[in-house]
Coordinates of C-alpha atoms in Angstrom, one line a residue:
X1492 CA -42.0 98.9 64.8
X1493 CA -42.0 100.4 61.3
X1494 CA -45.9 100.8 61.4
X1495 CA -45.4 102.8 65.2
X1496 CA -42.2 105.3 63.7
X1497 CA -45.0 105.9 60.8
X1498 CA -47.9 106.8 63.2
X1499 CA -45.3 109.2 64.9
X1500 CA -44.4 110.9 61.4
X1501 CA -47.9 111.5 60.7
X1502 CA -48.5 113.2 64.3
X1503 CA -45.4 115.4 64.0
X1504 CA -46.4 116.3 59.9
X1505 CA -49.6 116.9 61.4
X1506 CA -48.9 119.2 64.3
X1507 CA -46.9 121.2 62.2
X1508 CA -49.3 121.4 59.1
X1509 CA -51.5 123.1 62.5
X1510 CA -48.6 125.5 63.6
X1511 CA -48.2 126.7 59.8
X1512 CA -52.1 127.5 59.4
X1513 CA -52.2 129.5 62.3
X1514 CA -49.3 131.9 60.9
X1515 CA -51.4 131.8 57.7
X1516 CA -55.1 131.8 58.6
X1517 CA -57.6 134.7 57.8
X1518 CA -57.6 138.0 59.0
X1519 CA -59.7 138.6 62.6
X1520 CA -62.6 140.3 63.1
X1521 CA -63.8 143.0 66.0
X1522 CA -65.7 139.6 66.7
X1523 CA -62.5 137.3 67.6
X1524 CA -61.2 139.8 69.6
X1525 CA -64.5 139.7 71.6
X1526 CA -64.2 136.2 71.6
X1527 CA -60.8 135.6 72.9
X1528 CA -62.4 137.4 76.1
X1529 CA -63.8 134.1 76.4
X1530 CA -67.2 136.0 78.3
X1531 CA -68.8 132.4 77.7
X1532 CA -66.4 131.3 80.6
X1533 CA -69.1 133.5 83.1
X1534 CA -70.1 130.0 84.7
X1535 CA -66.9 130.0 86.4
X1536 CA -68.0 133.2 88.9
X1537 CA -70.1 130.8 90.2
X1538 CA -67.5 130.0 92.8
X1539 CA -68.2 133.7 94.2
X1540 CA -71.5 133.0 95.4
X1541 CA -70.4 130.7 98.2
X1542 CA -68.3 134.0 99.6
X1543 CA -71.7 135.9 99.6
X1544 CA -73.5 133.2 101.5
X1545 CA -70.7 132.7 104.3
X1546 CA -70.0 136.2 105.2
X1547 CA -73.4 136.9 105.3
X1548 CA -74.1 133.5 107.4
X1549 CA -71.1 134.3 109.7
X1550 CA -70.8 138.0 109.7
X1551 CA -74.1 139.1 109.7
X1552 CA -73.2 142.4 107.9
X1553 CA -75.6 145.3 107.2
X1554 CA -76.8 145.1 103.3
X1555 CA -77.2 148.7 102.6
X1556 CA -76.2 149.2 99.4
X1557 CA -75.1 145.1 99.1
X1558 CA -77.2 145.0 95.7
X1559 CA -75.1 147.6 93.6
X1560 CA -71.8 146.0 95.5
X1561 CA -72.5 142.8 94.2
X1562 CA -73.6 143.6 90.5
X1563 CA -70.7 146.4 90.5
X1564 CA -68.5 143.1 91.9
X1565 CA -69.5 140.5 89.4
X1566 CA -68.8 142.5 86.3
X1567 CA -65.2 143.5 88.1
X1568 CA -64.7 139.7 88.4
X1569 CA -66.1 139.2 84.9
X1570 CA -63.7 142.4 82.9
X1571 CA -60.6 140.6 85.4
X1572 CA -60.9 137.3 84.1
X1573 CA -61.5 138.4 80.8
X1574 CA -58.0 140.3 80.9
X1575 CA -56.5 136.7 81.9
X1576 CA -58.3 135.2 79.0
X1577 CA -56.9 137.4 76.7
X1578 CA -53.3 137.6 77.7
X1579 CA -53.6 133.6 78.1
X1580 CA -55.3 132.7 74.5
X1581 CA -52.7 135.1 72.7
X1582 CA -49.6 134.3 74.5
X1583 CA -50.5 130.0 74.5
X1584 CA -51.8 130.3 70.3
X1585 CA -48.6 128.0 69.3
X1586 CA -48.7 125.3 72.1
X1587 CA -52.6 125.1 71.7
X1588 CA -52.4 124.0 68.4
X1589 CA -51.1 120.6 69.3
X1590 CA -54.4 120.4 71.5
X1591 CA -57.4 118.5 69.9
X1592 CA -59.6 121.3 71.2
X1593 CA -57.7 124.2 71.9
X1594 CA -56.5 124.2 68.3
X1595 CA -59.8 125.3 67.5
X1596 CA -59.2 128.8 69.5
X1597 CA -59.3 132.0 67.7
X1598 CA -55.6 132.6 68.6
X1599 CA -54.3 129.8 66.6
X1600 CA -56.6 130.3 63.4
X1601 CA -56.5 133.9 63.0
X1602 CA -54.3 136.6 62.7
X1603 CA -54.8 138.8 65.4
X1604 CA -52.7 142.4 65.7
X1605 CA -50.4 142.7 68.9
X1606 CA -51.1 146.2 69.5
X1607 CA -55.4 145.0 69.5
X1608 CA -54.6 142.4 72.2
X1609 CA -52.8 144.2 74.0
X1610 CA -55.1 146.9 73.8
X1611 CA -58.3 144.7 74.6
X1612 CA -56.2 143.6 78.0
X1613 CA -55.3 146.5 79.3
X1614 CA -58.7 147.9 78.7
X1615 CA -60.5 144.8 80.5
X1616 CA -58.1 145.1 83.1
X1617 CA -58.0 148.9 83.6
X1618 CA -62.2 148.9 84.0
X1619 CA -61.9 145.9 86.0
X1620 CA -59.8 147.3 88.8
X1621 CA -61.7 150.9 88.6
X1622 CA -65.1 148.7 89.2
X1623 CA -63.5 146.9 92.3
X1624 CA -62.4 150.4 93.9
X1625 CA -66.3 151.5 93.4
X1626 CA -66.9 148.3 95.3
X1627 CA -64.9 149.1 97.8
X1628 CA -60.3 149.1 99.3
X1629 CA -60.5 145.3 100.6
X1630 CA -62.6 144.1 97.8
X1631 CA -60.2 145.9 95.5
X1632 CA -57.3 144.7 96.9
X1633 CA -58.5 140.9 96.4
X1634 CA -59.1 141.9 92.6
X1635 CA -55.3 143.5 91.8
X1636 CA -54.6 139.4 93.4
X1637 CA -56.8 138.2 90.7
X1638 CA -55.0 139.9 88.2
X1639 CA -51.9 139.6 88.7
X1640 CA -52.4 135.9 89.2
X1641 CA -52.9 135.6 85.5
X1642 CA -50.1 137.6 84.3
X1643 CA -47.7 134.8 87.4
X1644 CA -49.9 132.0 85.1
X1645 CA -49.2 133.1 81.6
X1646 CA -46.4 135.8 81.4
X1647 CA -42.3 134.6 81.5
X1648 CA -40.4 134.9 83.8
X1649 CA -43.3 133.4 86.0
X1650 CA -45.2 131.5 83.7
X1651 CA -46.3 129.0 86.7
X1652 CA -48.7 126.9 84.2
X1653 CA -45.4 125.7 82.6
X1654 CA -44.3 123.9 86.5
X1655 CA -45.4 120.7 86.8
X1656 CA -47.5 120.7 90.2
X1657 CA -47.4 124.2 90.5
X1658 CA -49.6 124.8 88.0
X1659 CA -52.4 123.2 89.2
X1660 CA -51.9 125.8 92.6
X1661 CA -51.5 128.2 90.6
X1662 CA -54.1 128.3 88.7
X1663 CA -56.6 126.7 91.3
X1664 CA -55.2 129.7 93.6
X1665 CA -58.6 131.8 91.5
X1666 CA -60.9 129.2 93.9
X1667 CA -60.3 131.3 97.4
X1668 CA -60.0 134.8 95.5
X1669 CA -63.4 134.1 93.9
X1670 CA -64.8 133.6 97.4
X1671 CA -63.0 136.5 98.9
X1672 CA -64.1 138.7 95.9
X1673 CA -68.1 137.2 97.0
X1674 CA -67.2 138.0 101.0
X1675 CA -66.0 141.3 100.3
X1676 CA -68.6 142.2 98.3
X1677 CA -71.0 142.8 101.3
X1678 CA -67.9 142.7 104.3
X1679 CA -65.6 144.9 104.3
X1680 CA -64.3 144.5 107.6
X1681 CA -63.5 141.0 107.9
X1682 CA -62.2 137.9 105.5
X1683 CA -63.0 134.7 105.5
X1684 CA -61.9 132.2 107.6
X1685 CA -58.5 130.3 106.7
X1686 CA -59.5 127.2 107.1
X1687 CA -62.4 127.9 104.5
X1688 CA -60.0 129.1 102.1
X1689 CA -57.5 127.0 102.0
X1690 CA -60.2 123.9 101.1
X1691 CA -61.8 125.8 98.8
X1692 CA -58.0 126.4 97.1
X1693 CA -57.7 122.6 97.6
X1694 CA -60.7 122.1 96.0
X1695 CA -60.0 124.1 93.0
X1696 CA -56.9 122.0 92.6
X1697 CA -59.0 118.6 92.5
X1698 CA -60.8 120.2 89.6
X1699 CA -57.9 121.2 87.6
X1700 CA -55.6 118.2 88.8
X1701 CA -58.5 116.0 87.4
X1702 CA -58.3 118.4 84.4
X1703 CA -55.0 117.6 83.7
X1704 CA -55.8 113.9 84.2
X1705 CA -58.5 113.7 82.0
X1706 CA -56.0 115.9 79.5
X1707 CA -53.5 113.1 79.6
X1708 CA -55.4 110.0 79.3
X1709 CA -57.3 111.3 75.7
X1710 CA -54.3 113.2 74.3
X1711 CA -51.5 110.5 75.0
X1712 CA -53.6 107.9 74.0
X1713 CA -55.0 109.8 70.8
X1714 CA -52.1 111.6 69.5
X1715 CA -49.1 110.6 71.4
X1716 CA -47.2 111.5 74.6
X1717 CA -44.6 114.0 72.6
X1718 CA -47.8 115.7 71.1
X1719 CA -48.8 116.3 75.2
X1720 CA -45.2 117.8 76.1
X1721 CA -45.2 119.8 73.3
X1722 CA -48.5 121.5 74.1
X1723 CA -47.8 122.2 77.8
X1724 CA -44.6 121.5 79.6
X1725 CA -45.8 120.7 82.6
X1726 CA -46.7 117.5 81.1
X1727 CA -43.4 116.3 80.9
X1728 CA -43.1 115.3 84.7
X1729 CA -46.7 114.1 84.9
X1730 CA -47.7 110.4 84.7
X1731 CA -51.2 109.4 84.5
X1732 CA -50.6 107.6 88.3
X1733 CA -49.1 111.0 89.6
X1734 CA -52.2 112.7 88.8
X1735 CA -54.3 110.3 90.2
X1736 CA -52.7 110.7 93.4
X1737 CA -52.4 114.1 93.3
X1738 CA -56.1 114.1 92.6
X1739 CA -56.9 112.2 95.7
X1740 CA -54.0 114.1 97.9
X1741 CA -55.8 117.6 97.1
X1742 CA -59.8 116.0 97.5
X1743 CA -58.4 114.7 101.1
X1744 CA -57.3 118.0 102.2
X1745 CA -59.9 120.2 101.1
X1746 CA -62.5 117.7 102.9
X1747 CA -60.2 118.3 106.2
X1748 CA -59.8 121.7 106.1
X1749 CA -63.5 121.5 105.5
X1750 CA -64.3 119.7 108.5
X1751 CA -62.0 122.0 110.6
X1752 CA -64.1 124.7 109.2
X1753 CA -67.4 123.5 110.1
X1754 CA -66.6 121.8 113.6
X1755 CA -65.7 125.8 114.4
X1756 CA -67.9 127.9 112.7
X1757 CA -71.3 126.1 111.7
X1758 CA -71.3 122.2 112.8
X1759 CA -74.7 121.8 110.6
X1760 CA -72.8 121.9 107.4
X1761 CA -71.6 117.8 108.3
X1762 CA -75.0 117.3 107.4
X1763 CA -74.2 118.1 103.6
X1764 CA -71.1 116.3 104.1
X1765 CA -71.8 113.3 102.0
X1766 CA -73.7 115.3 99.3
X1767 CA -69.6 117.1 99.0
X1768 CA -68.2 113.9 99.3
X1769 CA -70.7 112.4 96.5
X1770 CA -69.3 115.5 94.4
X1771 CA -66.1 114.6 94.3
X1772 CA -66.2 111.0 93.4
X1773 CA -68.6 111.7 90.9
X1774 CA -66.6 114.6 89.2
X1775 CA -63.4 112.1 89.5
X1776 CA -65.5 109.6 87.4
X1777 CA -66.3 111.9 84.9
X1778 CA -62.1 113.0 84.4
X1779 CA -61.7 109.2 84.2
X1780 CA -64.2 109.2 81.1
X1781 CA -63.5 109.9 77.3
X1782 CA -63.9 112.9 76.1
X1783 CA -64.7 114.4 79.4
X1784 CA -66.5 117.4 79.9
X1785 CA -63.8 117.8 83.0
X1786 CA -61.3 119.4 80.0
X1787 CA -64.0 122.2 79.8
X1788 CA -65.3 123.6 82.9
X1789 CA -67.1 126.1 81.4
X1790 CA -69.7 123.7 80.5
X1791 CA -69.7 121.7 83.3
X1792 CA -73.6 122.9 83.2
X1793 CA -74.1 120.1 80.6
X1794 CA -74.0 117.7 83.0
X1795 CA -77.0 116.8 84.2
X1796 CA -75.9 114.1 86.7
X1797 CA -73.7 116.7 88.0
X1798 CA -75.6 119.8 87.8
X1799 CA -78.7 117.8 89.8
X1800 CA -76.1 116.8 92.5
X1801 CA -74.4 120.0 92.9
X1802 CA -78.4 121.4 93.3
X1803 CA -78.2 119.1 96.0
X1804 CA -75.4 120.4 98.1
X1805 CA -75.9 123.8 97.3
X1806 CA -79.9 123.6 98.7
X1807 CA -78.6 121.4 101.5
X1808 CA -75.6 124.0 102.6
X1809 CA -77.8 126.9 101.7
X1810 CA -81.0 125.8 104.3
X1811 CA -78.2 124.6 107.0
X1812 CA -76.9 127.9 106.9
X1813 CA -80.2 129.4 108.8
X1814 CA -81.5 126.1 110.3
X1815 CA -79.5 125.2 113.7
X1816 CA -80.1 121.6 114.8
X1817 CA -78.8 122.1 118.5
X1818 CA -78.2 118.2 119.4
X1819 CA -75.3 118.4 116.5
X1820 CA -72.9 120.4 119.4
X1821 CA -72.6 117.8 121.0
X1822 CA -70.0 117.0 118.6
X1823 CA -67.7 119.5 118.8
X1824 CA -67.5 118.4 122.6
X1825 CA -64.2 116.2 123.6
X1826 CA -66.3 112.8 124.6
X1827 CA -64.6 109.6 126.2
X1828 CA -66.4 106.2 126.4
X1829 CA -66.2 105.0 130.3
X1830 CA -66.2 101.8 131.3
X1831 CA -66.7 101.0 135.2
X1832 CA -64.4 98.9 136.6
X1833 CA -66.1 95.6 137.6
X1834 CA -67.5 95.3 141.2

């Protein structure tokens, strides 16, 4: 007993030895402003490529001027999230520093000027929202959602990340406005299909549910489970079985909604079905593992195993899209066994 109330004066000494050298650390460059932007966090748009593909697949839109949309789009999406970044990393610098990783972040090392930050968001934001009007009303319309879903994440009274639950919808909400933003940057007249977006939010909430899973397992066994409360308080109504759970609640209704989806709108996706199914368990094995590289999305592309297996479904999803294998409608047909009655 004596040796565990020792352990726990150490954490607590040390977590605040952390919160004291982030009042006291060195002055910040023009470069940590840049790099609270967090631009190496690009990976993520990756998620808006799948809007692209469907509305064109569905919609069959006209691409006249599609090239400029979509680069014009991408750096909208890119200044937006940047703008999240910023407002997140400067208003989270004292509960990151009881994080083994995020206590490394500019925010809680350096002294950064208010006036800067809030300078550097506005500007990221302002640009941001002037590129998605370029783009086009619907497509800027998705991108005011974008932003002001960071300011419901990370600014009081909203402040959803600190909502047990809601946090993870909250922040996995970004999965279906990246694919809108993608749809809309060659569509204007149409959106996406509500089935498909709904799984793809109920995706994005496996990911960061198994986030907060792996986040639980290596900081309450590492450090303690009063260091975890203390760097998000969502954490305090989480137990490493409710996330589990969770995690397997959200992976069994974006796989639904996905077979809702296809059964209406392109019954050759069930072909890639187990390649998405494979993705899932794999990614849930990883969030189980120590030091996973689920706390870090942003370099999810380390991963080979991963990265070769999302290859996979991507190719696979991307040649079904303009291959039609005809005998597969026979599926979406109500079918009932008969048995004749015996002579």
């Amino acid at each position: 007993m004596r040796h565990t109330m020792q352990t726990a004066a150490e954490k607590t000494i040390s977590t605040q030895d952390i919160l004291a050298a982030s009042r006291t650390g060195s002055e910040a460059s023009w470069r940590d402003y840049v790099h609270i932007a967090r631009l190496d966090h690009m990976t993520k748009h990756v998620f808006i490529v799948p809007g692209i593909i469907m509305a064109y697949a569905l919609v069959e839109p006209p691409l006249d001027g599609a090239v400029l949309a979509i680069i014009l789009g991408f750096a909208s999406a890119i200044l937006i999230a940047s703008a999240n970044y910023i407002i997140n990393e400067w208003l989270d610098r004292e509960f990151d520093a009881f994080h083994p990783e995020k206590s490394k972040r500019t925010a809680v090392n350096k002294q950064l000027h208010a006036p800067v930050v809030y300078a550097s968001y506005a500007a990221c934001a302002t640009l941001g929202l002037l590129l998605a009007w370029w783009v086009g009303p619907i497509f800027a319309a998705v991108a005011i959602v974008f932003w002001l879903s960071g300011i419901v994440y990370n600014v009081k009274p909203f402040r959803s990340k600190d909502k047990s639950y809601f946090d993870v919808l909250s922040e996995s909400l970004n999965n279906p406005i990246r694919l809108m933003l993608g749809w809309t940057m060659i569509d204007q007249q149409s959106l996406a299909p509500l089935s498909l977006l709904v799984a793809y939010w109920m995706g994005g909430a496996f990911l960061m549910a198994a986030k907060r899973l792996s986040e639980y397992r290596e900081i309450a066994a590492n450090a303690g489970v009063e260091v975890l409360h203390r760097y998000r308080r969502s954490f305090r109504f989480y137990t490493e079985r409710s996330l589990t759970l969770s995690c397997f609640l959200y992976a069994m209704l974006c796989t639904s909604l996905l077979a809702v989806f296809l059964i209406k709108y392109r019954i050759e996706y069930a072909l890639a079905f187990p390649l998405i199914v494979a993705l899932f368990v794999h990614y849930l094995r990883l969030s189980l593992g120590s030091g996973s590289v689920a706390q870090k999305p942003e370099k999810l592309f380390r991963e080979r195993r991963l990265m070769l297996l999302s290859s996979a479904t991507t190719a696979a999803l991307l040649s079904l899209t303009f291959i039609d294998v005809p005998m597969l409608e026979s599926l979406t047909v109500p079918y009932l066994i008969t048995i004749d009655p015996a002579p």
